[in-house]
Structures are given as structure tokens and as C-alpha cells.
Coordinates of C-alpha atoms in Angstrom, one line a residue:
M1 CA -33.4 3.2 -7.9
D2 CA -31.8 4.3 -5.0
V3 CA -29.1 6.9 -4.5
V4 CA -26.4 5.0 -3.2
L5 CA -27.0 2.3 -5.9
L6 CA -27.0 5.4 -8.7
A7 CA -23.8 6.9 -7.1
A8 CA -22.4 3.3 -7.2
A9 CA -23.5 2.6 -10.4
A10 CA -21.8 6.1 -11.4
A11 CA -18.9 5.8 -9.6
V12 CA -18.0 2.0 -11.4
A13 CA -18.7 4.5 -15.5
A14 CA -16.1 6.6 -15.0
L15 CA -13.5 4.3 -13.6
Q16 CA -14.4 1.7 -16.8
H17 CA -14.2 4.9 -18.7
F18 CA -10.4 5.9 -17.8
H19 CA -7.2 4.6 -18.1
L20 CA -4.2 4.7 -15.3
L21 CA -1.6 4.7 -18.0
Q22 CA 1.3 2.5 -17.9
E23 CA 4.9 2.7 -19.0
E24 CA 4.0 0.7 -21.8
D25 CA 1.0 3.6 -22.6
L26 CA 3.8 6.5 -23.0
D27 CA 4.9 8.5 -25.7
Q28 CA 8.0 9.6 -26.7
V29 CA 6.8 13.2 -25.6
A30 CA 5.7 12.7 -22.8
I31 CA 8.5 9.9 -21.6
E32 CA 11.0 13.8 -23.1
R33 CA 9.2 15.5 -21.1
I34 CA 9.9 13.0 -18.0
R35 CA 13.5 12.9 -19.1
N36 CA 13.6 17.8 -18.8
M37 CA 11.2 17.4 -15.4
N38 CA 14.5 14.7 -14.0
R39 CA 17.0 17.0 -15.0
L40 CA 15.3 20.8 -14.2
V41 CA 15.5 18.8 -10.2
R42 CA 18.9 18.5 -8.5
P43 CA 20.1 15.6 -7.4
P44 CA 19.4 14.3 -4.0
H45 CA 22.2 13.9 -1.0
P46 CA 23.8 11.3 -1.5
M47 CA 22.7 9.9 1.5
V48 CA 19.5 9.6 0.4
H49 CA 20.3 6.7 -1.7
R50 CA 21.8 5.0 1.2
L51 CA 18.7 6.0 3.4
T52 CA 16.6 3.6 0.9
M53 CA 18.2 0.2 1.0
D54 CA 18.3 -1.7 3.4
L55 CA 19.5 -0.2 6.5
H56 CA 17.2 -1.1 9.4
E57 CA 19.6 -0.9 12.6
P58 CA 20.1 2.4 14.9
K59 CA 23.8 2.2 14.5
E60 CA 23.7 2.0 10.7
L61 CA 21.6 5.0 10.9
L62 CA 23.4 6.6 13.4
E63 CA 26.2 6.8 11.8
V64 CA 24.9 8.4 8.5
V65 CA 23.2 11.2 10.8
N66 CA 26.1 11.7 13.0
S67 CA 28.5 12.3 9.5
D68 CA 26.7 15.9 9.0
P69 CA 26.5 18.3 11.7
E70 CA 23.5 19.9 9.6
L71 CA 21.6 16.9 9.7
A72 CA 21.9 15.8 13.3
G73 CA 20.6 19.5 14.6
R74 CA 17.1 19.5 11.9
V75 CA 17.1 16.1 13.6
L76 CA 17.0 17.1 17.2
R77 CA 15.0 20.0 16.0
T78 CA 12.0 18.0 14.5
V79 CA 11.7 15.7 16.7
N80 CA 11.8 18.2 19.5
S81 CA 9.0 20.3 17.5
A82 CA 5.0 20.2 18.6
A83 CA 4.9 17.1 16.1
F84 CA 6.2 14.9 18.6
A85 CA 5.0 16.4 21.7
L86 CA 7.5 14.0 23.7
T87 CA 7.3 15.0 27.2
T88 CA 11.2 15.3 28.1
P89 CA 13.6 16.5 24.8
I90 CA 15.2 14.5 23.2
S91 CA 19.4 15.1 23.7
S92 CA 20.9 13.2 21.3
V93 CA 20.2 11.9 17.7
T94 CA 21.0 8.6 19.8
H95 CA 18.3 9.2 22.0
A96 CA 16.2 9.6 19.2
I97 CA 16.0 6.4 17.4
S98 CA 15.8 4.7 20.9
Y99 CA 12.7 7.0 21.4
L100 CA 11.0 7.4 18.5
G101 CA 12.6 3.9 16.3
T102 CA 15.1 3.6 13.1
A103 CA 12.1 3.4 11.2
L104 CA 10.8 6.9 11.5
V105 CA 13.7 8.6 12.3
K106 CA 15.1 7.3 9.0
D107 CA 11.9 8.5 7.6
I108 CA 12.8 12.6 8.6
V109 CA 16.1 12.7 7.1
T110 CA 15.2 11.4 4.6
Q111 CA 12.7 14.2 4.2
F112 CA 14.4 16.4 4.7
L113 CA 17.1 15.9 2.1
I114 CA 14.3 15.3 -0.7
S115 CA 13.5 18.3 0.1
G116 CA 16.6 20.0 -0.3
S117 CA 16.7 19.2 -4.1
M118 CA 13.5 21.7 -5.2
E119 CA 12.9 25.5 -4.5
I120 CA 10.0 27.1 -3.7
R121 CA 9.1 30.3 -5.7
S122 CA 6.1 31.1 -4.2
A123 CA 3.2 31.4 -1.4
D124 CA 1.1 29.2 -3.8
Q125 CA 3.7 26.8 -4.6
Q126 CA 4.8 25.9 -1.0
Q127 CA 1.6 25.8 0.8
A128 CA 1.1 23.4 -2.3
Y129 CA 4.6 21.6 -1.3
T130 CA 3.5 21.6 2.6
R131 CA 0.2 19.5 2.4
L132 CA 1.8 16.9 0.0
W133 CA 4.5 17.2 2.8
L134 CA 1.9 16.7 5.3
A135 CA 0.6 14.3 3.5
S136 CA 3.0 12.1 2.8
Y137 CA 4.2 12.6 6.6
V138 CA 0.9 10.5 7.4
A139 CA 0.9 8.4 5.2
S140 CA 4.6 7.2 7.0
T141 CA 3.5 7.2 10.4
V142 CA 0.9 5.4 9.3
G143 CA 2.1 3.9 7.5
L144 CA 4.5 1.9 9.7
L145 CA 2.5 1.7 12.8
L146 CA -0.5 -0.3 10.6
A147 CA 2.0 -3.0 9.3
Q148 CA 3.9 -3.5 13.0
D149 CA 0.7 -3.2 14.4
L150 CA -0.8 -6.0 11.3
R151 CA 3.0 -8.0 12.1
L152 CA 3.9 -7.6 8.4
E153 CA 7.4 -8.4 7.5
R154 CA 9.1 -5.1 5.5
A155 CA 7.5 -2.4 8.4
S156 CA 10.2 0.1 7.9
E157 CA 10.5 -0.2 4.4
L158 CA 6.2 -0.5 3.4
S159 CA 7.2 3.3 6.0
T160 CA 9.9 5.1 3.1
Q161 CA 7.5 4.1 0.0
A162 CA 4.7 5.3 1.8
L163 CA 7.0 8.8 2.1
L164 CA 8.3 8.3 -1.3
C165 CA 5.1 7.8 -3.0
Y166 CA 4.2 12.1 -3.1
L167 CA 7.9 12.1 -5.0
G168 CA 6.4 12.4 -8.3
D169 CA 3.5 15.5 -6.9
L170 CA 6.5 17.5 -5.6
S171 CA 8.4 16.6 -8.9
I172 CA 4.9 18.0 -10.6
L173 CA 4.9 20.7 -8.1
F174 CA 8.4 22.0 -8.8
T175 CA 8.7 21.9 -12.9
H176 CA 5.0 23.2 -13.0
P177 CA 4.2 25.6 -10.5
E178 CA 1.5 27.0 -11.6
L179 CA -0.4 23.6 -11.0
A180 CA 0.2 24.2 -7.2
E181 CA -3.9 25.8 -7.1
V182 CA -4.6 21.7 -7.9
Y183 CA -3.2 20.5 -5.0
L184 CA -4.7 23.9 -3.3
N185 CA -8.4 23.5 -4.7
Q186 CA -8.8 19.9 -5.5
P187 CA -9.0 17.0 -2.5
S188 CA -9.9 14.6 -4.9
L189 CA -7.1 12.4 -5.9
F190 CA -9.3 10.5 -8.9
V191 CA -9.4 13.9 -10.1
R192 CA -5.6 14.9 -9.5
V193 CA -4.3 12.5 -11.4
N194 CA -6.9 12.6 -14.7
H195 CA -5.5 16.5 -14.9
Q196 CA -1.8 15.3 -14.4
Q197 CA -3.1 12.6 -17.2
Q198 CA -5.2 14.8 -20.1
L199 CA -2.1 18.3 -19.2
L200 CA 1.4 16.4 -19.2
Q201 CA 0.2 12.4 -20.9
T202 CA 1.4 10.7 -17.9
N203 CA 1.1 10.7 -14.2
A204 CA 2.9 10.7 -10.3
A205 CA 3.0 7.6 -9.7
L206 CA 5.0 7.5 -13.3
I207 CA 7.3 11.1 -12.8
G208 CA 8.1 9.6 -9.3
R209 CA 9.6 6.4 -10.6
S210 CA 11.5 7.4 -13.8
L211 CA 13.5 10.2 -11.0
A212 CA 13.5 7.4 -8.8
S213 CA 15.2 5.8 -11.5
H214 CA 17.0 8.9 -12.6
W215 CA 18.2 9.5 -8.9
E216 CA 19.4 5.5 -8.9
L217 CA 17.3 5.0 -6.0
P218 CA 16.6 1.1 -5.9
A219 CA 15.1 -0.9 -7.7
Q220 CA 11.9 -1.4 -5.7
V221 CA 11.6 1.3 -5.0
A222 CA 11.4 3.1 -8.3
D223 CA 8.7 -0.3 -8.7
G224 CA 7.0 0.3 -5.5
L225 CA 6.1 4.4 -7.3
R226 CA 5.2 2.9 -10.3
T227 CA 2.6 0.6 -9.1
S228 CA 1.4 2.7 -6.3
L229 CA -2.1 4.2 -8.1
V230 CA -2.7 0.6 -9.2
P231 CA -5.2 0.3 -6.4
M232 CA -6.9 3.5 -7.2
S233 CA -8.3 2.3 -10.8
T234 CA -8.3 -1.9 -9.7
D235 CA -11.1 -4.4 -8.6
P236 CA -9.5 -7.4 -6.3
A237 CA -9.6 -9.6 -8.4
T238 CA -7.7 -7.7 -11.1
L239 CA -5.0 -6.8 -8.9
S240 CA -4.7 -10.7 -7.5
A241 CA -3.3 -11.2 -11.2
L242 CA -0.9 -9.1 -11.3
D243 CA 2.8 -9.9 -9.8
L244 CA 2.5 -7.7 -7.1
D245 CA 2.5 -7.8 -3.4
V246 CA -0.9 -7.0 -2.2
K247 CA -0.7 -7.1 1.1
H248 CA 1.9 -4.6 0.8
V249 CA 1.0 -2.4 -2.0
T250 CA -2.5 -2.0 -0.6
L251 CA -1.6 -1.1 2.8
C252 CA 0.5 1.3 1.2
Y253 CA -1.6 2.8 -0.9
T254 CA -4.1 2.9 2.2
A255 CA -1.5 4.7 4.6
C256 CA -0.6 7.6 1.3
R257 CA -5.1 7.6 1.3
I258 CA -5.2 7.7 5.2
G259 CA -2.3 10.6 5.3
D260 CA -4.7 12.8 2.1
L261 CA -7.4 12.3 4.3
V262 CA -5.7 14.4 7.0
S263 CA -3.6 16.8 3.9
F264 CA -6.5 17.0 1.8
H265 CA -9.8 17.0 3.4
G266 CA -9.5 18.0 7.5
V267 CA -9.8 15.0 9.0
K268 CA -8.5 14.8 12.5
D269 CA -10.0 11.6 13.9
V270 CA -8.4 8.3 12.4
A271 CA -11.7 6.4 14.5
D272 CA -13.6 8.6 11.9
I273 CA -11.8 6.8 8.3
D274 CA -14.2 4.4 6.9
F275 CA -13.4 3.7 3.4
K276 CA -16.9 2.6 2.2
T277 CA -18.6 6.1 2.7
S278 CA -15.1 8.1 2.1
E279 CA -16.4 11.1 -0.9
G280 CA -13.7 10.1 -4.4
L281 CA -13.1 7.8 -6.6
E282 CA -9.9 6.9 -5.3
F283 CA -11.5 5.1 -2.8
F284 CA -14.5 3.2 -4.3
Y285 CA -12.1 0.3 -4.0
L286 CA -10.6 0.3 -1.0
D287 CA -12.7 -1.7 0.6
E288 CA -12.9 -4.2 -1.0
H289 CA -9.0 -4.7 -1.7
L290 CA -8.5 -4.9 2.0
K291 CA -10.9 -7.5 2.5
A292 CA -9.2 -9.1 -0.5
A293 CA -5.4 -9.1 1.1
G294 CA -6.9 -9.5 4.5
I295 CA -6.1 -6.4 5.9
D296 CA -9.3 -5.7 6.3
S297 CA -9.2 -5.1 9.7
I298 CA -7.6 -1.9 10.0
Y299 CA -10.7 -0.2 10.4
K300 CA -10.6 -1.9 13.7
K301 CA -6.8 -1.1 14.3
L302 CA -7.6 2.1 14.1
K303 CA -10.5 2.6 16.7
E304 CA -8.4 1.0 19.2
A305 CA -7.4 3.3 22.1
A306 CA -3.6 3.4 22.2
L307 CA -2.9 3.3 18.1
R308 CA -5.9 6.6 17.9
R309 CA -4.8 8.2 20.5
K310 CA -0.6 7.9 19.2
L311 CA -1.8 8.7 15.8
N312 CA -4.0 11.4 16.2
Q313 CA -2.4 13.7 18.5
F314 CA 1.0 12.8 15.8
I315 CA -1.4 14.4 13.2
A316 CA -3.1 17.8 15.1
H317 CA 0.6 18.6 16.4
L318 CA 2.2 18.0 12.4
S319 CA -1.3 19.8 10.9
T320 CA -0.6 22.9 13.4

């Protein structure tokens, strides 16, 4: 039998034997474990709640950022860093919003405020933490640009959702620092999730969903986290039968996998991305999901000169 067919058969078998835990699968021990994890993570800055609400107007974002001088300073330092490779320095928050857009500045602020809830204790933990934030930052930016390019509604909301999809992983890393080596040594999302379920009897999606609810973030954020891993182990026919915004869920999952490819697999050029040939069971159904959702034009868009240059430049500076 052809090697490719053998590999595909092995992948199907592995996915058929894998069960992605859902909330109804959790026993009382797992539920209490998640609650304890939530209690260990400090509540975020109150502004996080407002940032994850329907905040889309530049004026509203400006009011939020300028209400905290430290926050305003952090935004300016971030946008003037090498990651954005700006030829002209940004001199004010107003300038940052007008130049980079409300959605991107909002995600910069959200990331900064959430990071203050988690204390890093070791070098390995810091390295894994940096890797997760890099993945989330790339996912957020990719999600925003692709959603805008595809002319999808709620592009800003999708961008924030992609950023927060790593919240459960960050909680695991903070409350179980001994698991830092898993994030450092295992690039496969499927293997990491399988490890989480065996060790913690839950997974990052459910932990993130619970933490978002504990923080009283909007219901759509918590629901988005709950379903963030569903495309990994669900075929397109099954996914389409669920009560989900399939296009939104698929694009958010795709943006996060691109974030993973950059942060965990070292991808430097988005034009090289082809989910059909990507290793890792988390990619097995993705090409079919994109076709079913009608957004498989993503491959073409990642190769378009303007978008490719923008993303690659962002990745190059962010990875240094």
C-alpha cells in the first residue's frame, strides 16, 4: 500500500480512538481541579472585561487605554518595538490606533493585562510562556487579517477569540509549572491535548472556558474557548451538524494552528503553509474543514504578495 495511504489510515485510526473531552464528560474530581486552578490565577485587570465586550470604536479604546498611564506607556513601547518594524515612531495612543487599527491595539492591551495575572517562577516556565504568547499573538494577527481579507463579519471579535484560545494553556502552565517541558518539547497540539487529558482529566479548551467564565468575560468568549479544539478531532460532516458558526470556528482554529506552526514548528514564511502536508493529527481534518466552510481560498491569500509580506515581516520581528 502507498506510504501516504498508510499514514492516512493510521491517522484516521488514532483520531477514532481519541475522544476530545467535553464538559459533560468531566467528573467531580476534574471539575474541582479546574476550580482550584481558577482560584490560583489572579483576577485580571477590570479593563479586560470591557476589552472583550463589543468594543470596536477607536474613541472607546482610547478612553480605556488613556485611563491608565502605565497601560498607555506599554502600548507605545510595544508598537514601537521591532515586532512592528515601523519606519516612523508612534508618538501617542491615538496615533497607534489610527496606524495599526483598533482591533490590533485592543489585542495588545488585552495580552498585557492578562499576562499580569500569572507569575513566572522558572526559566523553563518563562520559555514556554513566551512560546504560547507568541502563538497567540500570531494567531490573533493572522485571524484579523484573514477575516478582513475574506470580508467576514466580526473580524475584530475573531481576532480577540484567537488571542484568548491559549488562555487554558497559560493557566495550565501557571498552575502546573512542571508541565513546561511538554510545551517546550512537544510541538504537536494533538499530543499535548492527549497528555492533558491523561494527566488532568480535562483539556486546555475546557480550562480556558472555565477561567473565562470565572473572570466573567462575555459568554461568546467562553463559548468560543469551549469549542476551540473541536475541529481537531471532528470531521466536517459532524462539525456542520453542530450548532456552531462553522466559518468562524474554522477560521479561528486555522489562525491558531498557524500560530502554532510559527511558534512551535519554526515556520517563517506563511506561503509555505499547506495543512494537507503538515505533520500532527491536529491538521488532519483542517483542509477538509476549510473547503466545507468555503474559506479554502486562505492558501491563495497567504501567498498574495501584500498579505504574505505583512505577516512574514511581523513573524520575523516577533520571533527575534
